[in-house]
Amino acid sequence: MFGSKKKSDAKFVSGGHTLIDHSVQVKGCINFSGNLDLEGTIIGDVIADKQSDALICVMDKGVVKGKIIAPKVIVHGSVEGNIYSSKHLELASSAVVHGDVHYSVIEMIKGAEVNGSLVHTDPEKTLNAGIERAPVEPVKVTTHKADSKKATAMGNPAKAV
């Protein structure tokens, strides 16, 4: 009776929880494990740790300009690049993808837009796709405050510009 319920992996996975707020723009490749909720913009590739059961959720106003490689991917926002999902891919009705979608299992809600190919693939091939081509560059993070001031971090504490 107690403890017999299975825990759902749809919401949280091990490895921590990261939020990129709507006021943040990241330029560079992001490697992560756990959950990554994106409300801001990433200009670069987003790659999950190969050993993790990672989940990226691109929220309604979230934007990725680069490829996404992760076991679990949920898109409500915009992706300008290829998506490689080895376990589960969900495209919400507000999702817009400009690129090819490689998946093992897909759930696509009426209204989702894919401008590219849908490719069903083996999970192992999907997880390894494109990783050797991912650039390693310094990351630049920009936040936009309500009063239009910018703070930029490049390996140092944020400085107002």
XYZ file of N, CA and C in Angstrom:
483
model
N 0.821 -1.171 0.000
C 0.000 0.000 0.000
C 0.874 1.247 0.000
N 1.712 1.429 1.036
C 2.588 2.592 1.092
C 3.846 2.307 0.302
N 4.308 3.295 -0.439
C 5.547 3.146 -1.196
C 5.404 2.329 -2.469
N 4.168 1.960 -2.830
C 3.993 1.149 -4.025
C 3.810 1.983 -5.292
N 3.603 3.278 -5.143
C 3.417 4.138 -6.307
C 4.753 4.401 -6.981
N 4.752 4.321 -8.308
C 5.965 4.624 -9.061
C 6.098 6.133 -9.189
N 7.332 6.607 -9.074
C 7.579 8.033 -9.223
C 7.670 8.368 -10.705
N 7.042 9.464 -11.101
C 7.084 9.899 -12.494
C 8.383 10.628 -12.772
N 9.019 10.333 -13.920
C 10.250 11.019 -14.290
C 9.972 12.209 -15.198
N 8.712 12.511 -15.454
C 8.379 13.597 -16.372
C 8.729 14.966 -15.808
N 8.633 15.145 -14.512
C 8.868 16.462 -13.931
C 10.298 16.666 -13.445
N 10.818 15.729 -12.682
C 12.139 15.912 -12.090
C 13.003 14.675 -12.300
N 14.266 14.910 -12.537
C 15.237 13.827 -12.650
C 16.412 14.166 -11.759
N 17.260 13.182 -11.470
C 18.407 13.452 -10.616
C 19.415 14.325 -11.336
N 20.176 15.097 -10.585
C 21.199 15.949 -11.182
C 20.949 17.420 -10.952
N 19.893 17.772 -10.279
C 19.629 19.171 -9.986
C 18.648 19.796 -10.960
N 18.265 21.020 -10.633
C 17.278 21.757 -11.421
C 17.848 23.132 -11.740
N 17.908 23.491 -13.016
C 18.452 24.772 -13.444
C 17.385 25.545 -14.196
N 17.262 26.835 -13.882
C 16.321 27.719 -14.567
C 17.099 28.834 -15.236
N 16.871 29.027 -16.521
C 17.411 30.188 -17.227
C 16.224 31.108 -17.451
N 16.212 32.216 -16.711
C 15.102 33.152 -16.663
C 14.886 33.854 -17.999
N 13.697 34.414 -18.168
C 13.350 35.106 -19.412
C 14.241 36.317 -19.702
N 14.887 36.861 -18.699
C 15.739 38.039 -18.888
C 17.191 37.674 -19.189
N 17.483 36.379 -19.348
C 18.865 35.930 -19.545
C 19.073 35.446 -20.981
N 20.213 35.862 -21.549
C 20.643 35.365 -22.855
C 22.025 34.755 -22.680
N 22.173 33.494 -23.079
C 23.442 32.789 -22.967
C 23.992 32.564 -24.369
N 25.273 32.931 -24.570
C 25.938 32.683 -25.850
C 27.039 31.665 -25.603
N 26.904 30.488 -26.189
C 27.875 29.420 -25.997
C 27.182 28.095 -25.775
N 27.964 27.043 -25.752
C 27.463 25.688 -25.574
C 27.158 25.438 -24.096
N 26.021 24.811 -23.816
C 25.655 24.464 -22.440
C 25.624 22.945 -22.321
N 26.364 22.424 -21.345
C 26.326 21.005 -21.008
C 25.660 20.896 -19.646
N 24.681 19.990 -19.510
C 23.935 19.911 -18.263
C 23.536 18.480 -17.955
N 23.110 18.273 -16.702
C 22.449 17.045 -16.292
C 21.293 17.477 -15.405
N 20.347 16.614 -15.170
C 19.184 16.995 -14.380
C 18.150 17.687 -15.244
N 17.445 18.651 -14.639
C 16.418 19.414 -15.347
C 16.952 20.774 -15.744
N 16.643 21.212 -16.956
C 16.968 22.558 -17.422
C 15.687 23.170 -17.953
N 15.185 24.198 -17.263
C 14.009 24.938 -17.713
C 14.490 26.226 -18.347
N 14.121 26.437 -19.606
C 14.589 27.592 -20.354
C 13.437 28.537 -20.645
N 13.507 29.717 -20.042
C 12.555 30.782 -20.329
C 13.225 31.898 -21.111
N 14.551 31.899 -21.164
C 15.323 32.915 -21.865
C 15.783 32.417 -23.222
N 16.988 32.872 -23.627
C 17.534 32.538 -24.941
C 18.913 31.912 -24.801
N 19.150 30.847 -25.540
C 20.474 30.236 -25.632
C 20.888 30.284 -27.093
N 22.029 30.938 -27.352
C 22.591 30.967 -28.694
C 23.792 30.032 -28.658
N 23.567 28.798 -29.022
C 24.579 27.750 -28.934
C 23.905 26.418 -28.697
N 24.688 25.371 -28.675
C 24.162 24.024 -28.503
C 23.872 23.729 -27.036
N 22.843 22.915 -26.807
C 22.463 22.477 -25.463
C 22.597 20.958 -25.452
N 23.542 20.453 -24.641
C 23.869 19.031 -24.660
C 23.798 18.448 -23.250
N 22.997 17.393 -23.103
C 22.882 16.714 -21.812
C 24.042 15.752 -21.627
N 24.429 15.548 -20.368
C 25.446 14.563 -20.017
C 24.976 13.186 -20.491
N 25.850 12.461 -21.173
C 25.482 11.162 -21.750
C 25.023 10.154 -20.705
N 25.526 10.247 -19.494
C 25.202 9.280 -18.450
C 23.948 9.659 -17.669
N 23.363 10.815 -17.954
C 22.228 11.281 -17.161
C 20.898 10.948 -17.829
N 19.842 11.167 -17.091
C 18.477 11.012 -17.581
C 17.877 12.409 -17.700
N 18.609 13.308 -18.332
C 18.315 14.738 -18.327
C 17.047 15.101 -19.094
N 16.476 16.230 -18.677
C 15.279 16.789 -19.294
C 15.496 18.268 -19.536
N 15.258 18.733 -20.768
C 15.237 20.161 -21.049
C 13.819 20.527 -21.434
N 13.335 21.619 -20.851
C 12.011 22.133 -21.166
C 12.179 23.557 -21.682
N 11.901 23.759 -22.966
C 11.941 25.090 -23.568
C 10.542 25.671 -23.385
N 10.425 26.640 -22.476
C 9.130 27.219 -22.132
C 8.593 28.086 -23.275
N 7.368 28.625 -23.115
C 6.697 29.400 -24.163
C 7.566 30.483 -24.792
N 8.269 31.250 -23.974
C 9.100 32.339 -24.499
C 10.560 31.939 -24.633
N 10.871 30.693 -24.380
C 12.238 30.200 -24.494
C 12.652 30.025 -25.944
N 13.944 30.295 -26.215
C 14.485 30.190 -27.568
C 15.842 29.498 -27.511
N 16.051 28.521 -28.383
C 17.359 27.893 -28.562
C 17.753 28.088 -30.017
N 18.917 28.715 -30.226
C 19.473 28.873 -31.573
C 20.711 27.993 -31.637
N 20.492 26.719 -31.863
C 21.526 25.695 -31.859
C 20.848 24.358 -31.677
N 21.618 23.286 -31.678
C 21.012 21.967 -31.546
C 20.795 21.609 -30.079
N 19.836 20.727 -29.867
C 19.548 20.180 -28.543
C 19.792 18.682 -28.613
N 20.608 18.172 -27.678
C 20.845 16.730 -27.564
C 20.561 16.346 -26.113
N 19.457 15.616 -25.888
C 19.072 15.229 -24.531
C 18.143 14.022 -24.602
N 18.127 13.212 -23.541
C 17.206 12.077 -23.522
C 15.742 12.515 -23.590
N 15.407 13.547 -22.810
C 14.020 14.011 -22.746
C 13.974 15.491 -23.107
N 13.098 15.829 -24.045
C 12.978 17.208 -24.514
C 11.500 17.573 -24.570
N 11.168 18.727 -23.981
C 9.817 19.281 -24.077
C 9.961 20.679 -24.655
N 9.210 20.963 -25.736
C 9.308 22.271 -26.383
C 7.938 22.938 -26.399
N 7.880 24.111 -25.776
C 6.715 24.986 -25.852
C 7.068 26.226 -26.662
N 8.350 26.539 -26.754
C 8.839 27.757 -27.395
C 9.413 27.495 -28.768
N 10.597 28.081 -29.040
C 11.193 28.060 -30.369
C 12.585 27.428 -30.354
N 12.844 26.574 -31.340
C 14.165 25.970 -31.518
C 14.577 26.172 -32.971
N 15.736 26.815 -33.163
C 16.298 27.002 -34.499
C 17.543 26.129 -34.592
N 17.331 24.862 -34.859
C 18.404 23.879 -34.915
C 17.813 22.490 -34.777
N 18.634 21.491 -34.949
C 18.171 20.106 -34.862
C 17.965 19.686 -33.413
N 17.008 18.790 -33.206
C 16.732 18.220 -31.886
C 17.017 16.722 -31.959
N 17.781 16.232 -30.965
C 18.097 14.807 -30.852
C 17.612 14.342 -29.479
N 16.534 13.560 -29.446
C 15.967 13.077 -28.191
C 15.993 11.551 -28.187
N 16.726 10.967 -27.233
C 16.886 9.513 -27.208
C 15.780 8.775 -26.459
N 14.978 9.484 -25.649
C 13.921 8.805 -24.895
C 12.537 9.334 -25.239
N 12.286 10.610 -24.977
C 10.940 11.146 -25.158
C 11.011 12.596 -25.604
N 10.288 12.909 -26.668
C 10.205 14.279 -27.173
C 8.754 14.700 -27.172
N 8.482 15.866 -26.578
C 7.130 16.404 -26.561
C 7.144 17.778 -27.206
N 6.308 17.959 -28.233
C 6.154 19.254 -28.888
C 4.761 19.769 -28.560
N 4.694 20.840 -27.770
C 3.425 21.426 -27.359
C 2.797 22.185 -28.529
N 1.573 22.603 -28.376
C 0.863 23.288 -29.458
C 1.518 24.601 -29.855
N 2.284 25.207 -28.955
C 2.956 26.480 -29.241
C 4.388 26.293 -29.742
N 4.840 25.057 -29.900
C 6.223 24.772 -30.307
C 6.459 25.124 -31.774
N 7.637 25.744 -32.036
C 8.075 26.027 -33.402
C 9.512 25.534 -33.520
N 9.746 24.584 -34.424
C 11.078 24.019 -34.624
C 11.489 24.236 -36.076
N 12.625 24.912 -36.265
C 13.224 25.085 -37.586
C 14.464 24.201 -37.615
N 14.295 22.956 -38.005
C 15.391 21.994 -38.012
C 14.835 20.590 -37.999
N 15.716 19.629 -38.134
C 15.309 18.228 -38.134
C 15.117 17.733 -36.707
N 14.155 16.846 -36.541
C 13.824 16.295 -35.234
C 14.112 14.795 -35.259
N 15.084 14.362 -34.452
C 15.465 12.954 -34.337
C 14.932 12.458 -32.992
N 14.131 11.400 -33.004
C 13.448 10.976 -31.789
C 13.338 9.464 -31.713
N 13.108 8.983 -30.500
C 12.794 7.585 -30.266
C 11.286 7.453 -30.043
N 10.748 8.327 -29.185
C 9.310 8.413 -28.928
C 8.930 9.882 -29.030
N 7.848 10.184 -29.767
C 7.437 11.578 -29.942
C 5.970 11.749 -29.569
N 5.687 12.896 -28.966
C 4.323 13.301 -28.648
C 4.175 14.710 -29.206
N 3.294 14.869 -30.182
C 3.158 16.154 -30.866
C 1.708 16.607 -30.761
N 1.513 17.770 -30.150
C 0.173 18.300 -29.928
C -0.259 19.119 -31.144
N -1.541 19.092 -31.445
C -2.099 19.841 -32.572
C -1.698 21.309 -32.474
N -1.122 21.837 -33.551
C -0.670 23.226 -33.579
C 0.840 23.356 -33.555
N 1.546 22.306 -33.134
C 3.017 22.340 -33.129
C 3.511 22.443 -34.568
N 4.616 23.181 -34.749
C 5.147 23.427 -36.088
C 6.572 22.900 -36.191
N 6.821 22.049 -37.190
C 8.169 21.543 -37.454
C 8.503 21.857 -38.903
N 9.511 22.697 -39.102
C 10.005 23.030 -40.431
C 11.307 22.272 -40.629
N 11.195 21.010 -40.964
C 12.329 20.107 -41.099
C 11.803 18.689 -41.163
N 12.675 17.739 -41.027
C 12.301 16.326 -41.118
C 12.068 15.727 -39.741
N 11.138 14.781 -39.676
C 10.943 13.963 -38.486
C 11.636 12.635 -38.765
N 12.615 12.280 -37.927
C 13.422 11.086 -38.162
C 13.374 10.184 -36.935
N 12.764 9.002 -37.083
C 12.754 8.040 -35.983
C 14.094 7.317 -35.983
N 14.765 7.302 -34.828
C 16.093 6.695 -34.753
C 16.238 5.818 -33.521
N 17.286 5.027 -33.529
C 17.683 4.211 -32.397
C 18.136 5.138 -31.268
N 17.729 4.891 -30.014
C 18.108 5.785 -28.909
C 19.611 6.016 -28.771
N 20.429 4.983 -28.956
C 21.883 5.140 -28.803
C 22.459 6.045 -29.884
N 21.996 5.895 -31.112
C 22.463 6.755 -32.200
C 22.039 8.197 -31.969
N 20.831 8.391 -31.455
C 20.320 9.733 -31.201
C 21.157 10.443 -30.156
N 21.511 9.754 -29.081
C 22.270 10.369 -27.995
C 23.680 10.743 -28.424
N 24.272 10.001 -29.342
C 25.638 10.274 -29.790
C 25.716 11.246 -30.962
N 24.602 11.631 -31.516
C 24.598 12.467 -32.716
C 25.208 13.840 -32.466
N 26.183 14.195 -33.266
C 26.732 15.544 -33.274
C 27.565 15.962 -32.087
N 27.791 15.101 -31.108
C 28.517 15.521 -29.914
C 29.955 15.889 -30.218
N 30.620 15.146 -31.106
C 32.024 15.445 -31.390
C 32.193 16.789 -32.099
N 31.111 17.319 -32.674
C 31.197 18.593 -33.379
C 30.839 19.790 -32.499
N 30.489 19.561 -31.256
C 30.076 20.659 -30.387
C 31.270 21.530 -30.020
N 31.189 22.849 -30.278
C 32.310 23.733 -29.961
C 32.418 23.991 -28.465
N 33.635 24.199 -28.003
C 33.859 24.561 -26.612
C 34.378 25.989 -26.607
N 33.535 26.901 -26.168
C 33.875 28.317 -26.151
C 33.483 28.902 -24.802
N 34.057 30.065 -24.445
C 33.624 30.730 -23.225
C 32.147 31.110 -23.333
N 31.461 31.110 -22.217
C 30.044 31.439 -22.202
C 29.860 32.894 -21.814
N 28.997 33.591 -22.536
C 28.671 34.978 -22.232
C 27.214 35.018 -21.806
N 26.946 35.570 -20.629
C 25.602 35.650 -20.094
C 25.207 37.109 -19.998
N 24.032 37.452 -20.539
C 23.539 38.821 -20.491
C 22.167 38.812 -19.856
N 21.948 39.692 -18.881
C 20.624 39.828 -18.288
C 20.099 41.211 -18.593
N 18.790 41.305 -18.758
C 18.152 42.584 -19.033
C 17.242 42.899 -17.855
N 17.535 43.987 -17.164
C 16.727 44.378 -16.015
C 15.555 45.226 -16.487
N 14.574 45.426 -15.624
C 13.372 46.170 -15.969
C 13.678 47.600 -16.393
N 14.729 48.203 -15.839
C 15.054 49.590 -16.180
C 16.008 49.665 -17.374
N 16.102 48.592 -18.168
C 16.887 48.521 -19.410
C 18.392 48.530 -19.205
N 18.889 48.425 -17.968
C 20.330 48.315 -17.746
C 20.745 46.890 -18.059
N 21.959 46.714 -18.548
C 22.471 45.384 -18.848
C 23.597 45.042 -17.892
N 23.655 43.788 -17.525
C 24.790 43.280 -16.760
C 25.364 42.125 -17.559
N 26.629 42.148 -17.781
C 27.270 41.115 -18.585
C 28.339 40.426 -17.761
N 28.370 39.100 -17.846
C 29.383 38.327 -17.127
C 30.206 37.546 -18.136
N 31.505 37.621 -18.023
C 32.402 36.840 -18.880
C 33.493 36.270 -17.999
N 33.095 35.343 -17.124
C 34.066 34.745 -16.221
C 34.327 35.600 -14.989
N 33.803 36.796 -14.927
C 33.966 37.713 -13.803
C 32.592 38.033 -13.246
N 32.522 38.647 -12.068
C 31.227 39.073 -11.562
C 30.572 40.045 -12.538
N 29.244 40.092 -12.534
C 28.501 40.950 -13.458
C 28.881 42.413 -13.271
N 29.029 43.096 -14.373
C 29.336 44.521 -14.364
C 28.263 45.244 -15.149
N 27.734 46.308 -14.614
C 26.721 47.092 -15.315
C 27.372 47.830 -16.469
N 26.685 47.847 -17.608
C 27.215 48.505 -18.806
C 26.415 49.754 -19.078
